[in-house]
Each structure stands twice: as C-alpha cells, then as structure tokens.
Short mmCIF file of C-alpha atoms and ligand atoms in Angstrom, two decimals:
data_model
loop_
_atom_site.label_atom_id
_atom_site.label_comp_id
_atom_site.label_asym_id
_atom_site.label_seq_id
_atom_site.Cartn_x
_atom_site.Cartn_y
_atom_site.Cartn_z
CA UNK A 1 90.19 99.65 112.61
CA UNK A 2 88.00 99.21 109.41
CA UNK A 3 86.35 101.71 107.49
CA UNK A 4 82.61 101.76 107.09
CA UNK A 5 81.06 98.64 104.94
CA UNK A 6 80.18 99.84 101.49
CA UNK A 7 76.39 99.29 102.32
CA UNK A 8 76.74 102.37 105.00
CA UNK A 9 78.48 104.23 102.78
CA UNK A 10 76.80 106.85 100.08
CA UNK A 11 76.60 106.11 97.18
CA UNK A 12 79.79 106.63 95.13
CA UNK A 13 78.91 105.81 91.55
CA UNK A 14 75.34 106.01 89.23
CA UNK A 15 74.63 101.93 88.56
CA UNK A 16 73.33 101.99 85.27
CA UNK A 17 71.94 98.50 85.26
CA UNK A 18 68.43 98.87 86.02
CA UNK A 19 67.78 94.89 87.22
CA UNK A 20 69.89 94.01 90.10
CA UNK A 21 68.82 90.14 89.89
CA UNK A 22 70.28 90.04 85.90
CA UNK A 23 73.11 92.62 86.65
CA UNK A 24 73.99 89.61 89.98
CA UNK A 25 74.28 86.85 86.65
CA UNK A 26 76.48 89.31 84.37
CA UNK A 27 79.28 87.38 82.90
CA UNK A 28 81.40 90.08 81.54
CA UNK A 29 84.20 89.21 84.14
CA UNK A 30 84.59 85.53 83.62
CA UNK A 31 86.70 83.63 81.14
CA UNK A 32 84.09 80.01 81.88
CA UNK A 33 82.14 80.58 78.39
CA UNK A 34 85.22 80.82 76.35
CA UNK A 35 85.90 77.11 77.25
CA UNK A 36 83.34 76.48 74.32
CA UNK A 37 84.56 78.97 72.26
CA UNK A 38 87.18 78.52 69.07
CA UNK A 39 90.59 79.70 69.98
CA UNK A 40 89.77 81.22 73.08
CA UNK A 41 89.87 77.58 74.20
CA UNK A 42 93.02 76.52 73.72
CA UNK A 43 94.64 78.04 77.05
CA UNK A 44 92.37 78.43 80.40
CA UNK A 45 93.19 81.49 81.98
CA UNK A 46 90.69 82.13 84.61
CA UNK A 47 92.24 86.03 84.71
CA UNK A 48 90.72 86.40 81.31
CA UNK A 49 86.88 87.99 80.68
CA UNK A 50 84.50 86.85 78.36
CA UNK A 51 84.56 87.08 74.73
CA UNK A 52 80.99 87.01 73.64
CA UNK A 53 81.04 90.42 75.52
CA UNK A 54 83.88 91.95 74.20
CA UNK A 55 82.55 90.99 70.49
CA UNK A 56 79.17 93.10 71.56
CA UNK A 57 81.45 95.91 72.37
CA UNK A 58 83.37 95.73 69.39
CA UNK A 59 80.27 95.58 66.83
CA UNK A 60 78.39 98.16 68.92
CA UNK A 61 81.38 100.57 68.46
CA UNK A 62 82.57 99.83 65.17
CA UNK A 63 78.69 101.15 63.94
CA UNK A 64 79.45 104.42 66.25
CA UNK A 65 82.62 104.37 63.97
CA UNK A 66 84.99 103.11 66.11
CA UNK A 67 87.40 100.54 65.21
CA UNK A 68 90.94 100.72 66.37
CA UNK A 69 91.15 98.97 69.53
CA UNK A 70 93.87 98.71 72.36
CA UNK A 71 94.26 96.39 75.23
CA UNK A 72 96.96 97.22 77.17
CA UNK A 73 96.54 94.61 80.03
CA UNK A 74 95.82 91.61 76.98
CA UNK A 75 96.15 88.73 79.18
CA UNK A 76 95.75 85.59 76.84
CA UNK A 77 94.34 87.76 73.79
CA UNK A 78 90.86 87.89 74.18
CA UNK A 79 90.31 91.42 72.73
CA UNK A 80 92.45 90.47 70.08
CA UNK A 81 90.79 87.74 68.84
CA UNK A 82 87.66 89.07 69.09
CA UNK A 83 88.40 92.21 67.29
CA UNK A 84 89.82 90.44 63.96
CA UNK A 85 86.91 88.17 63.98
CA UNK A 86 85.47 92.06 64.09
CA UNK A 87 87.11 93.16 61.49
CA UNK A 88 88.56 95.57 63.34
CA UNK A 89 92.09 97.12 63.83
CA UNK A 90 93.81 95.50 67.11
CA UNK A 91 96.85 96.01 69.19
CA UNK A 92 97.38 94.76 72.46
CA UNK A 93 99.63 94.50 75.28
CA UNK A 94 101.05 92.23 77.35
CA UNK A 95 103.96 91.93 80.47
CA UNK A 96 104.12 88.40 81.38
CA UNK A 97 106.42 86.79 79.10
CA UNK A 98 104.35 83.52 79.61
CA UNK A 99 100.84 84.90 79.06
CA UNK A 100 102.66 87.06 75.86
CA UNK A 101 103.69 83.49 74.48
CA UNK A 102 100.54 81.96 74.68
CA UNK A 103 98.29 85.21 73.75
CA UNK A 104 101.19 85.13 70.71
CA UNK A 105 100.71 81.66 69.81
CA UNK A 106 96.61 81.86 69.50
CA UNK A 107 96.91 84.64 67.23
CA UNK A 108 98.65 82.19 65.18
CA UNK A 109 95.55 80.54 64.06
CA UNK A 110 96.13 81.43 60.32
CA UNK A 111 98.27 78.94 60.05
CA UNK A 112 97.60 75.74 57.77
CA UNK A 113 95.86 73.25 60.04
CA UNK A 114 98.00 70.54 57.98
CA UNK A 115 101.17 72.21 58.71
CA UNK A 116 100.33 72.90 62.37
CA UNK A 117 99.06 69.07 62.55
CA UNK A 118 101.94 67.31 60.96
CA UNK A 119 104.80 69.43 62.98
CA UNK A 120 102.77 68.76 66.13
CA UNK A 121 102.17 64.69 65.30
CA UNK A 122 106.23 64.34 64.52
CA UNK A 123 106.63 65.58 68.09
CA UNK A 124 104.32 63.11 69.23
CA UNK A 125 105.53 60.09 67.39
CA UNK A 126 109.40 60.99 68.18
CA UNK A 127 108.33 61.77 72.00
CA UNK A 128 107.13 58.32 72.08
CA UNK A 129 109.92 56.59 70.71
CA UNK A 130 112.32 58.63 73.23
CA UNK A 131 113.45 56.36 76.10
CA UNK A 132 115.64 57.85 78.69
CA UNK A 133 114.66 58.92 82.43
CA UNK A 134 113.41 62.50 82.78
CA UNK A 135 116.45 64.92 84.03
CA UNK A 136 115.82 66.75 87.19
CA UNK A 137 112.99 68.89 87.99
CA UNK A 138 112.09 71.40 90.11
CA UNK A 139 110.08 70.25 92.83
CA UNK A 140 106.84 71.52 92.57
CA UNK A 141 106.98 69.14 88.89
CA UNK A 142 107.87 66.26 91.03
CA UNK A 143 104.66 66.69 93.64
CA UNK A 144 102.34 67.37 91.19
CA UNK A 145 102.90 64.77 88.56
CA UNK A 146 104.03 60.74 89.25
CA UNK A 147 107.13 59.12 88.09
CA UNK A 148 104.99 57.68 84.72
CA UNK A 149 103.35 60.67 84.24
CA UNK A 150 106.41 63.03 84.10
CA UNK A 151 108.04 60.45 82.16
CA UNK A 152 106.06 61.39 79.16
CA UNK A 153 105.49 65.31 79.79
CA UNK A 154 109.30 65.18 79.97
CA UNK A 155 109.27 62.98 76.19
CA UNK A 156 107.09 65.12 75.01
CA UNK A 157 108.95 68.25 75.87
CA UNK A 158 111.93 67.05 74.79
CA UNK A 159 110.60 66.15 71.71
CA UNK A 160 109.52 69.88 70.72
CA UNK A 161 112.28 71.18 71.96
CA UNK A 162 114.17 68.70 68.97
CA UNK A 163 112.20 70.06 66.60
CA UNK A 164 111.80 73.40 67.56
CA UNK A 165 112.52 76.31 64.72
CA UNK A 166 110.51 79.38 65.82
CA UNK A 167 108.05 78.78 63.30
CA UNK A 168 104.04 79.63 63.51
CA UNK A 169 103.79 75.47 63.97
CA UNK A 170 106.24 75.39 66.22
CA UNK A 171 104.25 77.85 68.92
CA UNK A 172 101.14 76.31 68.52
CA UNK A 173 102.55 72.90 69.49
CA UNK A 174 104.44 74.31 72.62
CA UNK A 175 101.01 75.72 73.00
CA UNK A 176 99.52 72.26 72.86
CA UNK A 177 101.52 71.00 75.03
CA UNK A 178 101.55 73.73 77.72
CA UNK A 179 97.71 74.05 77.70
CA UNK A 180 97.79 70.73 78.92
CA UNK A 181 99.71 70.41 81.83
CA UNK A 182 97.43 70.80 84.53
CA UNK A 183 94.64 68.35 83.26
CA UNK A 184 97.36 65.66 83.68
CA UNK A 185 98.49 66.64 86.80
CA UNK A 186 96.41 64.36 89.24
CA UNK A 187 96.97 67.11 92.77
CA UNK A 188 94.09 69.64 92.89
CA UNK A 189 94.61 72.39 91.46
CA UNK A 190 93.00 75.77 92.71
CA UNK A 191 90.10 77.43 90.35
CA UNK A 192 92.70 80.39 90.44
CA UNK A 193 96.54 80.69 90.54
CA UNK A 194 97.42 77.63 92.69
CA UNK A 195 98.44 74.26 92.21
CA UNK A 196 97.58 72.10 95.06
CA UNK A 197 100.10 69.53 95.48
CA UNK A 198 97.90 67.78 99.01
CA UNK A 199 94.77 67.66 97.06
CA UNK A 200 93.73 64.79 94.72
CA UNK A 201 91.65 65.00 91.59
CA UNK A 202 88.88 62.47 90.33
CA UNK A 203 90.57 62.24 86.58
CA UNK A 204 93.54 63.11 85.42
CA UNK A 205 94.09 62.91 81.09
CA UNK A 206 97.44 60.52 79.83
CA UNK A 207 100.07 62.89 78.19
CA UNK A 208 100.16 61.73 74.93
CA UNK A 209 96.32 61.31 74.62
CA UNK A 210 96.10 64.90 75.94
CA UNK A 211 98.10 66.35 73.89
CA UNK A 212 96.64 64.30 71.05
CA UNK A 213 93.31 65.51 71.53
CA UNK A 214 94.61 69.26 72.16
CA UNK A 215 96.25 69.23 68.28
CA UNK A 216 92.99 67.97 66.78
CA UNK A 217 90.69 70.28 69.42
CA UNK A 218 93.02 73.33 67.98
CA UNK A 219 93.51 72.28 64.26
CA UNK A 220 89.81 71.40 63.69
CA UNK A 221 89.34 75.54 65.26
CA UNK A 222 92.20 76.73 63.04
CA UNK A 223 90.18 75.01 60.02
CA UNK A 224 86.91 76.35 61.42
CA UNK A 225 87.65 80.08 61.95
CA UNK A 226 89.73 80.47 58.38
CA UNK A 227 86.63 79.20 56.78
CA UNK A 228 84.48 81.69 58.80
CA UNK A 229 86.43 85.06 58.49
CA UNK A 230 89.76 86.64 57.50
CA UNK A 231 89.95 89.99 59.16
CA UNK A 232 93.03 91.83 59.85
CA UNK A 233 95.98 90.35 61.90
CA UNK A 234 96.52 91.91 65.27
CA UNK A 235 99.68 93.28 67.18
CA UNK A 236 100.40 91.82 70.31
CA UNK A 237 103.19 93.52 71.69
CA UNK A 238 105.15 92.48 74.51
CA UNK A 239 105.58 95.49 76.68
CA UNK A 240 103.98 97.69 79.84
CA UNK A 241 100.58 99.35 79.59
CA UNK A 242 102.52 101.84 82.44
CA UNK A 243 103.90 103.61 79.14
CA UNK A 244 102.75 102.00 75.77
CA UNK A 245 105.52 102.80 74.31
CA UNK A 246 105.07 101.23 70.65
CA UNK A 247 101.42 102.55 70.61
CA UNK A 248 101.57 105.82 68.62
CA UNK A 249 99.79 108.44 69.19
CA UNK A 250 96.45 108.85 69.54
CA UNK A 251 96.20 105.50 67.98
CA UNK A 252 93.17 104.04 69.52
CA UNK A 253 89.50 105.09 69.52
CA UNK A 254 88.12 102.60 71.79
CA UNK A 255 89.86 100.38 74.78
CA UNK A 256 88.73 97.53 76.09
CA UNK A 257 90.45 96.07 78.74
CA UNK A 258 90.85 94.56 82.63
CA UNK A 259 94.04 95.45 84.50
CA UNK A 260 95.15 93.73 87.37
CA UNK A 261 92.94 94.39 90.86
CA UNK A 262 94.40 95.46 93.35
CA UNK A 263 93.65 92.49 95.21
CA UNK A 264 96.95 90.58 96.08
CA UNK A 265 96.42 88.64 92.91
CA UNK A 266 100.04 86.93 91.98
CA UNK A 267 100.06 86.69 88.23
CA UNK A 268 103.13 85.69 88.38
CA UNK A 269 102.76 82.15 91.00
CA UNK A 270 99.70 82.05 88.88
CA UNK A 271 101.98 80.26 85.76
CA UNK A 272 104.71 78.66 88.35
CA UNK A 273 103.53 75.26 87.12
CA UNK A 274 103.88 75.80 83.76
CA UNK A 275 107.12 77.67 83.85
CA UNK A 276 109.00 75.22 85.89
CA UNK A 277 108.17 72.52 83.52
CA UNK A 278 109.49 74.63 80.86
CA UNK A 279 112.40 75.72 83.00
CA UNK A 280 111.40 79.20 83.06
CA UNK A 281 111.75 79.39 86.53
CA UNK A 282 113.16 77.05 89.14
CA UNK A 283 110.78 77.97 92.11
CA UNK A 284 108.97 80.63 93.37
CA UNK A 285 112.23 82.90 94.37
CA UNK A 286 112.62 83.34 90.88
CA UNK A 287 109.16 84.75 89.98
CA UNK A 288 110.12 88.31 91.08
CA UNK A 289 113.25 88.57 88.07
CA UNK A 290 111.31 86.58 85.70
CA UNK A 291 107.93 88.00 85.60
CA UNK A 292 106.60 90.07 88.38
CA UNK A 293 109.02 93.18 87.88
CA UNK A 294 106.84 93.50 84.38
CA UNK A 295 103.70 93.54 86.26
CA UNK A 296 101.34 96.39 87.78
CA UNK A 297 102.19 96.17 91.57
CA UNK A 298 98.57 94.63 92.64
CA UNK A 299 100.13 92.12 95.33
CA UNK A 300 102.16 92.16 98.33
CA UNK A 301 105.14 90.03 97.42
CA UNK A 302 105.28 92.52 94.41
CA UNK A 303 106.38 95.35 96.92
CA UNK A 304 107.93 93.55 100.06
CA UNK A 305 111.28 95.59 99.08
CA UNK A 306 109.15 99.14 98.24
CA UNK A 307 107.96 99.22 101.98
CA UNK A 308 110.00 101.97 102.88
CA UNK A 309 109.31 103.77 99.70
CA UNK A 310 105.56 104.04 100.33
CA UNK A 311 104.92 107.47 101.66
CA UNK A 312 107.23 108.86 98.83
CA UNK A 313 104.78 107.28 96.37
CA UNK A 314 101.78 108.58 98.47
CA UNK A 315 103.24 112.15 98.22
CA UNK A 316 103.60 111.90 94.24
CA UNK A 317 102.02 114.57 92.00
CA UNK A 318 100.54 111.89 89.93
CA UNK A 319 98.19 110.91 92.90
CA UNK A 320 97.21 114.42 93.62
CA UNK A 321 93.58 113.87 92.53
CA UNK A 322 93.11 110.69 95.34
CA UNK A 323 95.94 111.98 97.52
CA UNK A 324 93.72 112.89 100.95
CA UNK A 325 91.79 109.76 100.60
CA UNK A 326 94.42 107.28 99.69
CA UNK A 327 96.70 108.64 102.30
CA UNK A 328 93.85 108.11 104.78
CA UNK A 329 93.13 104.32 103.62
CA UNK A 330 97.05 103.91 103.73
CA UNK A 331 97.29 104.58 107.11
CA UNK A 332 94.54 102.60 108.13
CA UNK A 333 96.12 99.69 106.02
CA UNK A 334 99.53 100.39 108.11
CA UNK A 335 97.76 99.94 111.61
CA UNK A 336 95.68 97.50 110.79
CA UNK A 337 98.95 95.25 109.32
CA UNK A 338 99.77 95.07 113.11
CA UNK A 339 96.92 93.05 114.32
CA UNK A 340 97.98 90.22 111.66
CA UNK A 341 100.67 87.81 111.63
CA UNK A 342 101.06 87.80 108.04
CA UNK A 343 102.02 91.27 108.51
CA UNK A 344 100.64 92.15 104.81
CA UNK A 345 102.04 95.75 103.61
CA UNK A 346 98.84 96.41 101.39
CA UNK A 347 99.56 99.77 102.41
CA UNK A 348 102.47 99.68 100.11
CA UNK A 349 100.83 97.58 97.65
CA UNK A 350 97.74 100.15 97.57
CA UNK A 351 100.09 102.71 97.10
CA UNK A 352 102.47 101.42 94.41
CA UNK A 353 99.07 100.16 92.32
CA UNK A 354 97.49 103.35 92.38
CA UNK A 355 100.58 105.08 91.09
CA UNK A 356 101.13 102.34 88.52
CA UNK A 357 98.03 103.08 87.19
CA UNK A 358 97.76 106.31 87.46
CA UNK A 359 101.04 105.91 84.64
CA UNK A 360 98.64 103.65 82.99
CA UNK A 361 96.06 106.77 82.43
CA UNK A 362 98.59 108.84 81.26
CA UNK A 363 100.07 106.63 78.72
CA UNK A 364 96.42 106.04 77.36
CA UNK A 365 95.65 109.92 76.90
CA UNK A 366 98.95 109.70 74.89
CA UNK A 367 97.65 106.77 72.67
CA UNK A 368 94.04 107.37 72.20
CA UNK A 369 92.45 109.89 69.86
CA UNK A 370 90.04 112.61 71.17
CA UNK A 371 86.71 111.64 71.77
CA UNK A 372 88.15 107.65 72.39
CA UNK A 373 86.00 105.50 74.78
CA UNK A 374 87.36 103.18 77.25
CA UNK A 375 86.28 100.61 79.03
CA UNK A 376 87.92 99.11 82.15
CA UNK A 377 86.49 95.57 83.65
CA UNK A 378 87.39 96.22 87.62
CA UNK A 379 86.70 95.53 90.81
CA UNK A 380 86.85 96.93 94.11
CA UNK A 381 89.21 95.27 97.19
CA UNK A 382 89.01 95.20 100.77
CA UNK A 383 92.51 94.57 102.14
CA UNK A 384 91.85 93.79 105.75
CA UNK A 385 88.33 94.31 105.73
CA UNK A 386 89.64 98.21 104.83
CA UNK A 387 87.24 99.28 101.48
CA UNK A 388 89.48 100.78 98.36
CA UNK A 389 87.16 102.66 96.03
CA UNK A 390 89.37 101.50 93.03
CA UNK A 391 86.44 102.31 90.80
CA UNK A 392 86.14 105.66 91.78
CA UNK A 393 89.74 106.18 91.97
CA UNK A 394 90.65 104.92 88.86
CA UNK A 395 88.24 107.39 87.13
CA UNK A 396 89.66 110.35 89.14
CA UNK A 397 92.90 109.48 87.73
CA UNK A 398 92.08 108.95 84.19
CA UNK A 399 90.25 112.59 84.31
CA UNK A 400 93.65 113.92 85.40
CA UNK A 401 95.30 112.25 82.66
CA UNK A 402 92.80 114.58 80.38
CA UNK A 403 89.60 112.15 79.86
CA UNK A 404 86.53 113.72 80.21
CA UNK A 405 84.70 111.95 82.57
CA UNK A 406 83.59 108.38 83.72
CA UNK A 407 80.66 106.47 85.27
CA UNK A 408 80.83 102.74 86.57
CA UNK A 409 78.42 100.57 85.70
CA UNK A 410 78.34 97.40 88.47
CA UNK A 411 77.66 93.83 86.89
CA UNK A 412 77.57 91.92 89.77
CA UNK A 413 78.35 92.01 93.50
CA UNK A 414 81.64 90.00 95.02
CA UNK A 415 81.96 88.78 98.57
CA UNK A 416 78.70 87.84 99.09
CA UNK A 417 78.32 83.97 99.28
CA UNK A 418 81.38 82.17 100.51
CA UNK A 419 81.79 80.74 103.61
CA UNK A 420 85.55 81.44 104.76
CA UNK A 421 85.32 85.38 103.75
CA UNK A 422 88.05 86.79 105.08
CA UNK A 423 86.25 90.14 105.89
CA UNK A 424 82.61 90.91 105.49
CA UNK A 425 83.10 93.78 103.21
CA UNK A 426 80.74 94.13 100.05
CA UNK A 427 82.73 94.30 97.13
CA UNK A 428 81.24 94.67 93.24
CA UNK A 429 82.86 94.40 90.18
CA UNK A 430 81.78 96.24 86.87
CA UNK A 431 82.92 98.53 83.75
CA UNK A 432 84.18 101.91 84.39
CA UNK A 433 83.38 103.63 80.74
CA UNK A 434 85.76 106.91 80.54
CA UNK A 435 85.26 108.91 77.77
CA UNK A 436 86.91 111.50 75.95
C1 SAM B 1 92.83 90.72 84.26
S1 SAM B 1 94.13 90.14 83.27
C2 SAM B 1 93.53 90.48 81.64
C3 SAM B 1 92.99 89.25 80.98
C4 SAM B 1 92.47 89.49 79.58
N1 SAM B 1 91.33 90.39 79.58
C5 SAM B 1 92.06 88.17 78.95
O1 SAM B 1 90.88 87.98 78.63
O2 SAM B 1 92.92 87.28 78.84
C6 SAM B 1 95.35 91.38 83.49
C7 SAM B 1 96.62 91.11 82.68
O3 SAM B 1 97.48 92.25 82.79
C8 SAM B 1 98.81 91.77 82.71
N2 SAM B 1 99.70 92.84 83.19
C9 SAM B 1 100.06 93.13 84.46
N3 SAM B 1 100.86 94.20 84.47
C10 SAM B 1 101.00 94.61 83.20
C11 SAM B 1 101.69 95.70 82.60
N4 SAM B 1 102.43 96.56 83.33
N5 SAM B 1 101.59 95.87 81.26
C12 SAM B 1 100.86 94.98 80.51
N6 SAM B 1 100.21 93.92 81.03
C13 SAM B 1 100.27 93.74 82.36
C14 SAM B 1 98.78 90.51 83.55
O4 SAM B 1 99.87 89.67 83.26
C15 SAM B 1 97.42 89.91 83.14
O5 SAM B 1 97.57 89.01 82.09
#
C-alpha cells in the first residue's frame, strides 16, 4: 500500500529556482567543499552543509540588518564558524556530546598555533616512547584496525590522556587525534554513518604520521584565519533545540540551520567508531543512554520502546495543524510494516519526529525576534516507498508556533540515480525560508 509518487501528486510547494539543470548541481546540502576549507576541515562530518553557502546567507542578511544568528541543530559548527568570520553574533546548539566536543574544539581556533603545536608534539613524542600492549578494546576497534595499527592509536591516546588539562590545546589535540581515526583504519568505511569492517581500503595513513600532518594541517589554519579576521567568539551550547533553553528571548533574527530528516538516519552509530576508541561507548547497546536520548527521534531504533505510545503522540494538540494527514500516512506506515521482515515502526518514528519538531518550532518563536527569518536545509523521506511531505509539514507547524508563513525552495532532487533504491519514490531536498 503506497501512496501516490510525488510526480502524480500536485504540486505542494512554489520552487523558486527558475533552472532545474543548476538547481539538480546545488550544493547547499553537502559538507564535500568544506574539505578545502580552513577549520571546517579539521573533522569530516558528512551530516554537515556547506559553508560557502551559509557565509552568502550570513552577508546577505547582515546588509538587510540581520545579524544574530542561531543554529539549533549545529552539528560540527558550521554556522558558527561562518558567522564570526561574518562578524556576526552566533549561538548554536548541539545534542550529541561527541559532535558538541568537536564543534567545541574548532571554535577553539584562537588559540596560539605555538601553544596548540607544542602541547600536541609532546603527545606525539611521549606516545612514541610509550611501550606497553594496548588494553582491551571493544570489538568493533579490534576489526577495524590491525594489531600494529592499534598499537599506536592506543600510544597516542594514552599519551593525551597523560597530558590532558582541559585546556584550549588540550581539545584541539584530542581533536587531532579523533579526526583521524578513520583514515587509518584500513576496512571500508561507508560515505555515511558506517564503518565497514568486510570491506578493504586502497590506503590507509600511519598513526603518528596522521596525526602529524593533522597538527600542522590545523595549526597552519589557526595561523591563517587569526591573520585574516577576529570577529566575535560564538556560543556553542550543549543542549536540545526541542526547548532552547539558554537562548533568551527573542534572541535571534535570522536561523540557519538543518535538523535531522526524518529518514532513519542514526546519528548516534554514526560516531560508534570514534567513541569506542575513546571509551565513550562499549558497543552499539550503549548508543541509546549515551547519545541518542539527546537526539530528535528521526530513526527507528530511536523509538523501538515508544511503539505503543504512537497514537498518543498522533492525538497531541501540538500536531493539530498535520493531524488528518499524518494520521493517514501513519497508518499506512503501520500496514505496510507487515509486508517487511525488518518490521520497521516508521510509523512511530514519523510520529515521534513530527512532534519533536513541532517542540522545535515552538521553542524558536520563543527565541527569535519578530520579523526573524529562518531557514531550514530539509528533505523529504519515503519510509517504505510511503511519501512524508516533511517540507510542507514542517512549515505548517512553524506557522502554528506563530511564524508567518513559509515557502520551500528545492535545490536538487534525491532518489533519482542509484541503482539499489529501495523504493522508487522522488524525493527533493531544499530550504524551507519561514518568516516572521
Ligand atoms: C543535519 S545535522 C546538522 C549539521 C550542521 N549543519 C553542520 O554543518 O555540521 C543535524 C544535527 O542535529 C543534531 N541534533 C539532533 N537532535 C538534536 C537536538 N534535540 N538538539 C540539538 N541538536 C540535535 C545532530 O546530532 C546533528 O549533528
């Protein structure tokens, strides 16, 4: 039982982007340019969008005299670092503790590049002169990385944690050192969240050279971008965009931000590689205490206890102005889950999502000043081939919150071009601008 493919459907939004070929290339969405960019570099996170656009944004609204900016879903910072290259006034906000610490650390490029170097060479130099067998490891660690290789990871992390004193220095070298875990992991390791423990991958960087090259890569930035600019410092807060709670009011005259879609995305497995090295976690059981009960509920292991809850949420006031429709798409999701094995509850997933951020709309009225512009980078989903409107939805709920209206403006389609789709659903991603 599937609902009709977008295509058939009317249309449900004005697309302001008058060439489809260019709006097909649009690059707002993806974090690949930032690879080449200062700061931004020092931490691939493909969840992240791209900063050249968000520094359009922020110069195209400061002249319209906007310049306090909020990102309530921060991810690793981008906003942030974009606005005090801006000059603008930033605060932004972020749930996973792991993403927090690295969106923390980057913001810590004021720091002397010569203090930042020398604390992060000591590490190095007392890593290498360490010479006892790494303890045990969870055993994801022990698949993805060989005897030698964990050998020195290990060194290494022992190392900082010796020397480790909370200091600016002292989070930009666990930065170093986390941001380059995966290019010396020989398995495969997804474009996304996973690692890949049965694939193989053509190179795979030594530790210490790694890590070598990551403190000059980052100190040579640090060097660059004081000589560039000095704007203002920005907040990053670790907290939940659901309420904003340190935000005061009416705060913020422009948002820029992406939340989670609500397309079974796990942000938390996404880090499991990096937090069991750290010993964060142990495994995947413990992703659900340590960092997905922060989150937005946008994937199915989020709710597998709220199944029972979901027609509760479905009957809450705050999803009055999508109630009929979700309710409808619900249902669907619920019959549907009983032609799969996987038995997914997206149903409860759609629901839970919808309601989070329907909290996230109201906690943004509270936090933005009248006449406040905000811009969400979304897409649509197609649980089981089933078509969510998120766009649509998500600017129903903000008007209930008290915005004054919104368009969506696509950038580029989705679904179109692999192979193994799981459903042949058109799906777009774009900006839904609400204003008010
Ligand atoms: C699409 S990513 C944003 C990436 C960001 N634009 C960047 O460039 O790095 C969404 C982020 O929202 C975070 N998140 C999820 N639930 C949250 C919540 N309740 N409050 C704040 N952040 C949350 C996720 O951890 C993730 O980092």
């Amino acid at each position: 039982m599937t609902l009709k493919p977008a295509e058939q459907q009317p249309s449900l939004f004005p697309i302001n982007v008058a060439d489809e070929a260019q709006a097909t290339l649009d690059t707002t969405s993806t974090f690949a340019a930032n690879l080449s960019l200062p700061v931004h570099r020092w931490f691939r996170y493909p969840a992240g969008f791209s900063a050249v656009w968000v520094h359009e944004i922020l110069c195209r609204e400061k002249e319209r005299g906007r310049c306090r900016v909020l990102d309530p879903f921060a991810g690793c910072g981008t906003v942030l670092i974009e606005a005090e290259s801006s000059r603008a006034d930033a605060m932004g906000i972020e749930a996973h503790p792991f993403i927090a610490r690295v969106a923390a650390a980057k913001l810590h490029w004021r720091e002397k590049p010569s203090e930042f170097r020398a604390f992060a060479l000591s590490v190095l130099d007392r890593a290498q002169s360490i010479d006892d067998d790494p303890g045990p490891y969870p055993q994801l660690i022990q698949r993805c990385y060989p005897p030698e290789v964990l050998k020195s990871l290990d060194r290494l992390k022992r190392a900082w944690l010796d020397a480790a004193d909370g200091s600016l220095s002292s989070e930009l070298t666990w930065l170093a050192l986390a941001s380059v875990l995966r290019e010396c992991s020989p398995v495969g390791t997804a474009q996304w969240q996973y690692i890949l423990p049965g694939k193989r991958k053509a190179r795979a960087l030594d530790p210490y050279d790694a890590f070598l090259l990551r403190i000059w890569l980052m100190s040579g930035d640090m060097t660059a971008l004081q000589a560039a600019h000095a704007g203002r410092p920005a907040i990053l807060l670790r907290g939940d965009a659901r309420d904003c709670s340190a935000i005061p009011p009416g705060w913020a005259d422009l948002v820029i931000t992406s939340p989670p879609y609500a397309n079974n995305y796990d942000y938390a497995d996404a880090t499991r590689l990096e937090m069991c090295f750290f010993g964060d976690v142990e495994g995947w059981g413990d992703l659900q205490q340590a960092v997905r009960r922060y989150l937005v509920r946008s994937c199915t292991q989020h709710v597998a206890r709220d199944v029972d809850d979901t027609l509760r949420m479905l009957q809450d006031r705050r999803l009055t102005p999508i109630r009929d429709e979700i309710q409808h798409v619900c249902h669907l999701l619920s019959a549907e889950r009983q032609n799969h094995g996987g038995k997914k509850a997206y149903h409860t997933m759609i629901a839970a999502y919808f309601l989070d951020l329907a909290r996230v709309w109201m906690a943004l009225r509270r936090v933005t000043a009248r006449g406040a512009r905000v811009c969400f980078v979304v897409g649509d989903s197609a649980p089981y081939g089933i078509h969510v409107p998120v766009e649509r939805w998500l600017g129903e709920l903000a008007v209930a919150a008290g915005f004054a209206s919104y368009t969506f403006e696509k950038t580029r389609d989705r679904n179109v071009k692999w192979r193994n789709r799981k459903h042949r659903v058109p799906l777009q991603e774009g900006r839904l601008w609400v204003e008010g």
